[in-house]
Amino acid sequence: MSVDITVDLPKIISWKTVKLDTSGDAAYGGTISPISKDVVDVVELEGSNTNISDLTANLPVSVRSPRHEVPIGRLYPQLLDSDTSHGRLSVLVKDALDDCRRAVDSYQAGDVATIDSCLANIAAVMQEAYGQSEFNDNLGAVISFVRRAAIAASAVEVSLSSLNALVNALSSISHNPFMDLSEAADLVDSLSDEGWRGEHQAVSAMLECFIGKSDSIDVHQNACLQPELFEE
Amino acid sequence: MILDSFKVHSLIFQLQYKEAFLLWDRAGKIASGMKQIWSELKVRNGVPNQQDLACPGCQVSTGLTQSTVVLRGDNVLLSTSLEKLSAAFKVWRFNLDIVELARISARAIFVKNFDSMDEVKRYMFSLAVVEWPTQKVFDQPIDSSKNVPDVMFRFEDEKSFTFVRIRAEERKFEVKLDPDVMENDIKKDTFRVLIDFDRGNLGSVLTEKIKLDEWFKGYVHVMRRDIDKVIRGRS
């Protein structure tokens, strides 16, 4: 799209200079600033050629942009590239989402075995996805929660609303991989509210120790918890 | 990749948005915020609808519907510079209460210097961007030193755009000083090729959804991934 609008803009992006003759500029209407005695740098950015009128720093401010929302893949193209961790994670989350939707269909069909299989797949995929989530710790925390929740759940315990909550959570991860801490916490809370148990056992035990509850698990004596602290 | 033989020259980062009338109330706070990021900034120009601050290597313009940062130097694509751009974005976002952007874009300019215009032309003709005529055309002298290609590729739709431009440039720099300071004038001619990569998003972009560091990662990622598909040497 090219809109030819002539607007007399102030020279906002050029520094003063002494006499400067740059080849080719005359054809574009000239970008040379007035001669001055100051000796500073020149950044040549302006041009009257309409071919470059919508270059960044040249676009007339009266041009109106369309008002549709920009898809996340356009804002962050690395999400669509399988050569990046972002892209690989996007693919894995989509796989988990497909499994979760299959679990919903199986629940409605009463197929318990498929639900179990889907939950196992989700846990495995989330484990792999966690390895690609280094660019956002908040996302990593949610993925880790989903993995543990999928491991802990069984087909006979899940409900349709809990599966739908998991679908929504995975869909949120897919659309917002750069979520902040509050968004991540909200997602975890929404899953917990629907019965998903994804708390890290060792972290919960440590918190209980710090808070000082006397009936807490003795982390020092419970050797099987020790590897959990360093698992990921 | 062709850019490996070029040096980064400058980076321009720009936002466009609906009228941010709070500019009239908070111009000072914005200038203070920018000065905390680039401590040497000084006021270059100040009118109600736009304020310009500048220092060597940096220029910041804040306007009613458009704001721009121009950085100069070969470190402008490194994380330290991009962190400063993220900080500037926050200053604009929170002081102007910008909820939605109409356009966000960045333009990186790369240069490769040569010793003469003949070398520039040989390099340009070695790239597979244009077929240069081997005979006189348009009654223009075939041996003029100013005969160079200037090629622009435009890829765009309603959601985003990418413009890639490659051109040759001869710059003559001359400084006349008081003879008491320096007897001879300073003159310098430079000959160079510029690659100009301009990419941005159009439409409605919620500012709370923008992670500028990730946005720039995507910018650099597609640039490095695809620039050789557009500009490459002849095989």
Coordinates of C-alpha atoms in Angstrom, one line a residue:
Chain A
M1 CA 0.0 0.0 0.0
S2 CA 1.4 3.4 -0.9
V3 CA -0.2 6.6 -0.1
D4 CA 1.1 9.8 -1.7
I5 CA 0.4 12.6 0.8
T6 CA 2.7 15.6 1.0
V7 CA 3.0 17.0 4.5
D8 CA 5.4 19.7 5.3
L9 CA 7.1 18.1 8.3
P10 CA 9.6 19.9 10.5
K11 CA 13.1 18.5 10.1
I12 CA 12.9 16.2 13.1
I13 CA 15.6 13.7 12.3
S14 CA 18.6 15.5 11.0
W15 CA 21.5 17.1 12.7
K16 CA 23.2 20.3 11.8
T17 CA 26.2 19.9 9.6
V18 CA 28.6 21.8 7.6
K19 CA 28.5 21.7 3.8
L20 CA 27.7 18.1 2.8
D21 CA 27.3 17.0 -0.7
T22 CA 25.8 13.5 -0.9
S23 CA 25.4 11.9 -4.3
G24 CA 21.9 10.9 -5.3
D25 CA 20.1 13.1 -2.8
A26 CA 19.3 15.8 -5.3
A27 CA 17.1 13.4 -7.2
Y28 CA 15.1 12.8 -4.0
G29 CA 14.6 16.5 -3.3
G30 CA 17.6 16.8 -1.0
T31 CA 18.0 15.9 2.6
I32 CA 20.9 18.3 3.4
S33 CA 20.4 20.5 6.4
P34 CA 21.2 24.2 6.4
I35 CA 24.9 25.0 6.6
S36 CA 26.0 25.8 10.0
K37 CA 29.3 26.3 11.8
D38 CA 28.7 23.4 14.0
V39 CA 30.5 20.2 13.2
V40 CA 28.4 17.3 14.2
D41 CA 27.1 14.0 12.6
V42 CA 24.5 13.8 9.9
V43 CA 22.0 11.1 9.9
E44 CA 20.4 11.0 6.5
L45 CA 16.9 9.8 6.7
E46 CA 14.5 12.2 4.9
G47 CA 13.5 11.9 1.3
S48 CA 10.7 13.2 -0.8
N49 CA 10.6 10.2 -3.1
T50 CA 7.2 8.6 -2.6
N51 CA 8.7 5.2 -2.8
I52 CA 10.4 5.7 0.5
S53 CA 7.7 7.9 2.1
D54 CA 6.5 5.3 4.4
L55 CA 9.9 4.2 5.7
T56 CA 10.2 4.4 9.4
A57 CA 11.0 8.0 10.3
N58 CA 9.6 9.3 7.0
L59 CA 5.9 8.3 7.2
P60 CA 3.6 11.3 7.1
V61 CA 1.6 11.3 10.3
S62 CA -1.7 11.8 8.5
V63 CA -1.6 8.3 7.0
R64 CA -4.1 6.2 8.8
S65 CA -3.3 2.6 9.6
P66 CA -6.0 -0.1 9.6
R67 CA -7.5 -0.9 13.0
H68 CA -7.5 -4.7 13.0
E69 CA -5.5 -6.5 15.8
V70 CA -2.1 -7.7 14.8
P71 CA -1.8 -11.5 15.1
I72 CA 0.8 -12.6 17.6
G73 CA 2.7 -14.5 14.9
R74 CA 3.2 -11.3 13.1
L75 CA 4.4 -9.4 16.2
Y76 CA 6.8 -12.2 17.1
P77 CA 7.7 -14.2 14.0
Q78 CA 10.1 -16.3 15.9
L79 CA 7.0 -18.1 17.3
L80 CA 6.3 -19.5 13.8
D81 CA 9.9 -20.6 13.1
S82 CA 10.7 -24.2 14.2
D83 CA 14.4 -23.3 14.3
T84 CA 13.8 -21.3 17.4
S85 CA 12.9 -22.4 20.9
H86 CA 9.8 -20.2 20.7
G87 CA 8.7 -22.0 17.5
R88 CA 9.3 -25.4 18.9
L89 CA 7.4 -24.6 22.0
S90 CA 4.4 -23.3 20.0
V91 CA 4.3 -26.6 18.1
L92 CA 4.4 -28.6 21.4
V93 CA 1.7 -26.6 23.0
K94 CA -0.5 -27.1 20.0
D95 CA 0.1 -30.8 20.2
A96 CA -0.9 -30.8 23.9
L97 CA -4.0 -28.7 23.0
D98 CA -5.0 -31.3 20.4
D99 CA -4.6 -34.1 23.0
C100 CA -6.7 -32.2 25.5
R101 CA -9.5 -31.6 23.0
R102 CA -9.4 -35.3 22.2
A103 CA -9.7 -36.0 25.9
V104 CA -12.8 -33.7 26.0
D105 CA -14.4 -35.7 23.1
S106 CA -13.5 -39.0 24.7
Y107 CA -15.1 -37.8 28.0
Q108 CA -18.3 -37.1 26.2
A109 CA -18.0 -40.5 24.6
G110 CA -17.2 -42.3 27.9
D111 CA -13.9 -43.5 26.6
V112 CA -11.8 -43.6 29.8
A113 CA -8.8 -45.3 28.2
T114 CA -8.3 -42.5 25.7
I115 CA -8.5 -39.9 28.4
D116 CA -5.7 -41.6 30.3
S117 CA -3.7 -41.8 27.1
C118 CA -4.3 -38.1 26.3
L119 CA -3.2 -37.1 29.8
A120 CA 0.0 -39.1 29.5
N121 CA 0.7 -37.5 26.2
I122 CA 0.1 -34.1 27.6
A123 CA 2.5 -34.8 30.5
A124 CA 5.2 -36.0 28.0
V125 CA 4.7 -33.0 25.7
M126 CA 4.8 -30.5 28.5
Q127 CA 8.1 -32.0 29.8
E128 CA 9.6 -31.4 26.4
A129 CA 8.0 -27.9 26.2
Y130 CA 9.5 -26.9 29.5
G131 CA 12.9 -27.3 28.0
Q132 CA 12.0 -24.7 25.3
S133 CA 10.5 -22.2 27.8
E134 CA 13.7 -20.6 29.0
F135 CA 12.7 -17.3 27.3
N136 CA 9.9 -16.9 29.9
D137 CA 10.1 -18.3 33.4
N138 CA 6.4 -17.5 34.0
L139 CA 5.4 -19.6 31.1
G140 CA 7.8 -22.3 32.4
A141 CA 6.0 -22.3 35.7
V142 CA 2.6 -22.9 34.1
I143 CA 4.0 -25.6 31.8
S144 CA 5.5 -27.3 34.8
F145 CA 2.2 -27.1 36.7
V146 CA 0.3 -28.6 33.8
R147 CA 2.8 -31.4 33.5
R148 CA 2.6 -32.4 37.1
A149 CA -1.2 -32.0 37.1
A150 CA -1.5 -34.3 34.1
I151 CA 0.7 -36.9 35.8
A152 CA -1.3 -36.7 39.0
A153 CA -4.8 -36.8 37.4
S154 CA -6.6 -40.0 36.4
A155 CA -9.4 -40.4 33.9
V156 CA -11.9 -41.4 36.5
E157 CA -11.3 -38.2 38.5
V158 CA -11.4 -35.6 35.8
S159 CA -14.6 -33.8 34.9
L160 CA -15.7 -32.1 31.7
S161 CA -15.3 -28.7 33.3
S162 CA -11.7 -29.5 34.4
L163 CA -10.8 -30.7 31.0
N164 CA -12.3 -27.5 29.5
A165 CA -10.3 -25.5 32.0
L166 CA -7.1 -27.3 30.7
V167 CA -8.1 -26.5 27.1
N168 CA -8.5 -22.9 28.0
A169 CA -5.1 -22.8 29.8
L170 CA -3.3 -24.4 26.9
S171 CA -5.0 -22.1 24.5
S172 CA -3.9 -19.1 26.6
I173 CA -0.3 -20.4 26.6
S174 CA -0.5 -20.7 22.8
H175 CA -1.8 -17.2 22.3
N176 CA 0.3 -15.5 25.0
P177 CA 3.7 -17.2 25.4
F178 CA 5.1 -14.0 26.8
M179 CA 2.7 -13.9 29.8
D180 CA 3.7 -12.0 32.9
L181 CA 3.7 -13.3 36.4
S182 CA 0.2 -12.3 37.3
E183 CA -1.2 -13.9 34.1
A184 CA 0.7 -17.1 34.9
A185 CA -0.6 -17.1 38.4
D186 CA -4.2 -16.6 37.2
L187 CA -3.8 -19.6 34.9
V188 CA -2.5 -21.8 37.6
D189 CA -5.3 -20.6 40.0
S190 CA -7.9 -21.4 37.4
L191 CA -6.6 -24.9 37.0
S192 CA -6.3 -25.5 40.7
D193 CA -9.9 -24.3 41.1
E194 CA -11.0 -27.0 38.7
G195 CA -9.2 -29.7 40.7
W196 CA -5.9 -30.0 38.9
R197 CA -3.1 -30.8 41.3
G198 CA 0.1 -29.5 39.9
E199 CA 1.9 -28.1 43.0
H200 CA 5.5 -29.1 43.3
Q201 CA 5.7 -31.4 46.3
A202 CA 9.2 -30.4 47.4
V203 CA 8.4 -26.7 47.0
S204 CA 5.2 -27.0 49.0
A205 CA 7.2 -28.9 51.7
M206 CA 9.9 -26.1 51.7
L207 CA 7.3 -23.4 52.1
E208 CA 5.7 -25.3 55.0
C209 CA 9.1 -25.5 56.6
F210 CA 9.7 -21.8 56.2
I211 CA 6.2 -20.9 57.5
G212 CA 6.9 -23.3 60.4
K213 CA 4.0 -25.7 60.4
S214 CA 4.8 -28.5 62.9
D215 CA 2.9 -31.2 61.0
S216 CA 4.8 -30.6 57.7
I217 CA 6.7 -33.2 55.8
D218 CA 10.3 -33.5 57.1
V219 CA 12.2 -32.6 54.0
H220 CA 15.5 -33.6 55.5
Q221 CA 14.3 -37.1 56.3
N222 CA 12.3 -37.6 53.2
A223 CA 15.0 -38.7 50.8
C224 CA 12.7 -39.2 47.8
L225 CA 11.9 -35.5 47.8
Q226 CA 15.6 -34.5 47.4
P227 CA 15.9 -35.2 43.7
E228 CA 12.7 -33.3 43.1
L229 CA 14.5 -30.1 44.2
F230 CA 17.0 -30.4 41.4
E231 CA 14.8 -32.3 38.9
E232 CA 14.4 -29.3 36.5
Chain B
M1 CA 25.0 -13.7 5.3
I2 CA 25.6 -10.5 3.4
L3 CA 25.2 -8.4 6.5
D4 CA 28.2 -10.1 8.1
S5 CA 30.4 -7.9 5.9
F6 CA 28.6 -4.7 6.8
K7 CA 28.7 -2.6 9.9
V8 CA 25.6 -1.4 11.8
H9 CA 25.3 2.3 11.2
S10 CA 22.0 3.3 12.9
L11 CA 18.7 2.1 14.3
I12 CA 15.5 4.0 14.2
F13 CA 12.6 2.9 16.4
Q14 CA 9.2 4.5 15.9
L15 CA 5.7 4.3 17.4
Q16 CA 2.5 5.7 16.0
Y17 CA -0.7 6.1 18.0
K18 CA -3.9 8.2 18.4
E19 CA -3.5 11.7 19.7
A20 CA -1.7 11.5 23.1
F21 CA -3.0 14.8 24.5
L22 CA -1.2 14.1 27.8
L23 CA 1.9 15.2 26.0
W24 CA 0.9 18.8 26.7
D25 CA 0.9 18.0 30.5
R26 CA 3.8 15.6 30.8
A27 CA 6.4 16.8 28.4
G28 CA 8.8 17.6 31.2
K29 CA 8.3 14.2 32.9
I30 CA 8.9 12.4 29.6
A31 CA 12.1 14.4 29.0
S32 CA 13.3 13.6 32.5
G33 CA 12.5 10.0 31.9
M34 CA 14.5 9.9 28.7
K35 CA 17.4 11.7 30.3
Q36 CA 17.6 9.0 32.9
I37 CA 18.1 6.5 30.1
W38 CA 20.5 8.6 28.0
S39 CA 22.1 11.0 30.5
E40 CA 23.7 13.4 27.9
L41 CA 20.4 14.3 26.2
K42 CA 19.8 18.0 25.8
V43 CA 16.7 19.8 24.5
R44 CA 17.1 20.5 20.8
N45 CA 13.6 21.7 20.1
G46 CA 10.4 22.1 22.1
V47 CA 7.0 23.0 20.7
P48 CA 3.6 21.9 22.1
N49 CA 3.1 19.0 19.7
Q50 CA 6.7 17.7 19.7
Q51 CA 9.8 17.8 21.8
D52 CA 13.2 16.7 20.5
L53 CA 16.1 15.8 22.6
A54 CA 19.6 14.9 21.3
C55 CA 23.1 14.0 22.2
P56 CA 25.9 12.4 20.2
G57 CA 24.7 9.1 18.9
C58 CA 21.1 9.5 20.0
Q59 CA 18.0 11.5 19.2
V60 CA 14.6 11.2 20.9
S61 CA 11.5 12.8 19.5
T62 CA 8.2 12.7 21.3
G63 CA 5.1 13.8 19.5
L64 CA 1.4 14.0 19.6
T65 CA 0.9 11.0 17.3
Q66 CA 4.4 9.7 16.7
S67 CA 7.5 9.2 18.7
T68 CA 10.9 8.2 17.5
V69 CA 14.3 7.2 18.8
V70 CA 17.4 7.3 16.5
L71 CA 20.5 5.6 17.7
R72 CA 23.8 5.8 15.9
G73 CA 26.7 3.4 16.3
D74 CA 27.8 -0.2 15.7
N75 CA 26.3 -1.3 19.0
V76 CA 22.7 -0.3 18.4
L77 CA 21.5 -3.9 17.9
L78 CA 23.1 -5.2 21.1
S79 CA 21.2 -5.9 24.2
T80 CA 22.4 -2.8 26.1
S81 CA 20.9 -0.5 23.4
L82 CA 17.7 -2.6 23.1
E83 CA 17.2 -2.4 26.9
K84 CA 17.3 1.4 26.6
L85 CA 14.7 1.3 23.9
S86 CA 12.5 -0.9 26.1
A87 CA 12.9 1.7 28.8
A88 CA 12.0 4.5 26.4
F89 CA 9.0 2.6 25.3
K90 CA 7.8 2.4 28.9
V91 CA 8.4 6.1 29.5
W92 CA 6.1 6.9 26.5
R93 CA 3.6 4.2 27.3
F94 CA 3.0 5.3 30.9
N95 CA 3.4 9.0 30.6
L96 CA 1.2 9.3 27.4
D97 CA -1.2 6.6 28.6
I98 CA -0.8 4.8 25.2
V99 CA -3.1 1.8 25.3
E100 CA -3.0 1.0 21.6
L101 CA -0.5 1.5 18.8
A102 CA -1.4 2.0 15.2
R103 CA 2.1 1.2 14.1
I104 CA 5.4 0.0 15.6
S105 CA 8.4 -0.3 13.4
A106 CA 12.2 -0.2 13.4
R107 CA 14.7 0.5 10.7
A108 CA 18.3 -0.7 10.8
I109 CA 20.9 0.8 8.4
F110 CA 24.1 -1.1 7.6
V111 CA 27.1 0.3 5.8
K112 CA 30.1 -1.1 4.0
N113 CA 32.9 1.4 3.1
F114 CA 35.0 1.4 0.0
D115 CA 37.9 3.4 -1.2
S116 CA 36.4 4.6 -4.4
M117 CA 33.1 4.9 -6.3
D118 CA 34.4 2.4 -8.8
E119 CA 34.8 -0.2 -6.0
V120 CA 31.3 0.6 -4.9
K121 CA 29.9 0.1 -8.3
R122 CA 31.8 -3.2 -8.8
Y123 CA 30.4 -4.5 -5.5
M124 CA 26.8 -3.4 -6.4
F125 CA 27.0 -5.0 -9.8
S126 CA 28.2 -8.2 -8.2
L127 CA 25.0 -8.5 -6.3
A128 CA 22.1 -10.3 -8.0
V129 CA 19.6 -7.4 -7.5
V130 CA 19.6 -5.8 -10.9
E131 CA 20.7 -6.2 -14.5
W132 CA 22.8 -3.1 -15.3
P133 CA 22.7 -2.1 -19.0
T134 CA 25.9 -2.6 -20.9
Q135 CA 25.2 0.2 -23.4
K136 CA 24.4 3.9 -23.1
V137 CA 20.7 4.5 -22.2
F138 CA 18.6 7.7 -21.8
D139 CA 21.5 9.7 -23.2
Q140 CA 23.3 9.4 -19.9
P141 CA 27.1 9.0 -20.0
I142 CA 27.9 5.3 -19.4
D143 CA 31.0 6.1 -17.5
S144 CA 29.6 8.6 -15.0
S145 CA 30.8 7.9 -11.4
K146 CA 27.2 8.6 -10.2
N147 CA 25.7 5.8 -12.2
V148 CA 24.7 3.3 -9.5
P149 CA 21.8 1.1 -8.7
D150 CA 19.4 2.0 -6.0
V151 CA 17.0 -0.8 -5.4
M152 CA 14.1 -1.2 -3.0
F153 CA 12.1 -4.3 -2.3
R154 CA 8.6 -3.8 -0.6
F155 CA 6.8 -6.6 1.0
E156 CA 3.6 -5.5 2.8
D157 CA 0.1 -6.3 3.6
E158 CA -2.5 -4.7 6.0
K159 CA -0.8 -6.3 9.0
S160 CA 2.9 -5.7 8.5
F161 CA 5.5 -4.6 6.1
T162 CA 9.2 -5.1 5.3
F163 CA 11.2 -2.8 3.1
V164 CA 14.7 -3.6 2.1
R165 CA 16.7 -1.0 0.2
I166 CA 20.3 -1.3 -1.0
R167 CA 22.0 1.7 -2.5
A168 CA 25.4 3.3 -3.1
E169 CA 26.4 6.6 -1.7
E170 CA 29.2 9.1 -2.1
R171 CA 29.6 11.6 0.7
K172 CA 31.8 14.7 0.6
F173 CA 32.4 16.2 3.9
E174 CA 34.1 19.6 4.2
V175 CA 34.7 21.7 7.2
K176 CA 35.9 25.3 6.9
L177 CA 37.4 26.6 10.1
D178 CA 38.9 29.9 11.2
P179 CA 42.5 30.0 9.8
D180 CA 43.6 30.8 13.4
V181 CA 42.3 27.4 14.4
M182 CA 43.4 25.4 11.4
E183 CA 45.1 26.6 8.2
N184 CA 43.7 24.0 5.9
D185 CA 40.1 23.0 5.5
I186 CA 39.1 19.4 6.5
K187 CA 37.9 17.4 3.6
K188 CA 36.9 13.8 3.5
D189 CA 35.1 11.8 0.8
T190 CA 33.5 8.5 1.7
F191 CA 32.2 5.9 -0.6
R192 CA 29.8 3.3 0.8
V193 CA 27.0 0.8 0.2
L194 CA 24.0 1.0 2.5
I195 CA 21.5 -1.7 3.3
D196 CA 18.4 -0.4 4.9
F197 CA 16.0 -2.9 6.6
D198 CA 12.7 -1.4 7.7
R199 CA 10.1 -3.7 9.3
G200 CA 7.0 -3.0 11.3
N201 CA 3.5 -4.0 12.3
L202 CA 0.3 -2.1 11.3
G203 CA -3.1 -2.2 12.9
S204 CA -4.1 -2.4 16.5
V205 CA -1.3 -3.4 18.8
L206 CA -2.1 -3.3 22.5
T207 CA 0.8 -1.8 24.4
E208 CA 0.3 -4.1 27.4
K209 CA 0.9 -7.1 25.1
I210 CA 4.1 -5.8 23.7
K211 CA 7.3 -7.3 25.0
L212 CA 9.8 -5.1 23.2
D213 CA 12.8 -7.3 23.8
E214 CA 10.9 -10.2 22.1
W215 CA 9.7 -7.9 19.4
F216 CA 13.3 -7.0 18.5
K217 CA 14.3 -10.6 18.7
G218 CA 11.7 -11.3 16.0
Y219 CA 12.9 -8.3 14.0
V220 CA 16.6 -9.5 14.0
H221 CA 15.6 -13.1 13.5
V222 CA 13.6 -12.5 10.3
M223 CA 16.2 -10.1 9.0
R224 CA 19.1 -12.5 9.5
R225 CA 17.1 -15.5 8.2
D226 CA 15.8 -13.9 5.0
I227 CA 18.1 -11.1 3.9
D228 CA 20.2 -13.4 1.7
K229 CA 17.1 -14.6 -0.1
V230 CA 16.6 -11.0 -1.3
I231 CA 20.2 -9.7 -1.7
R232 CA 22.9 -12.1 -2.6
G233 CA 26.0 -12.3 -4.7
R234 CA 25.9 -13.6 -8.2
S235 CA 26.9 -17.3 -8.4

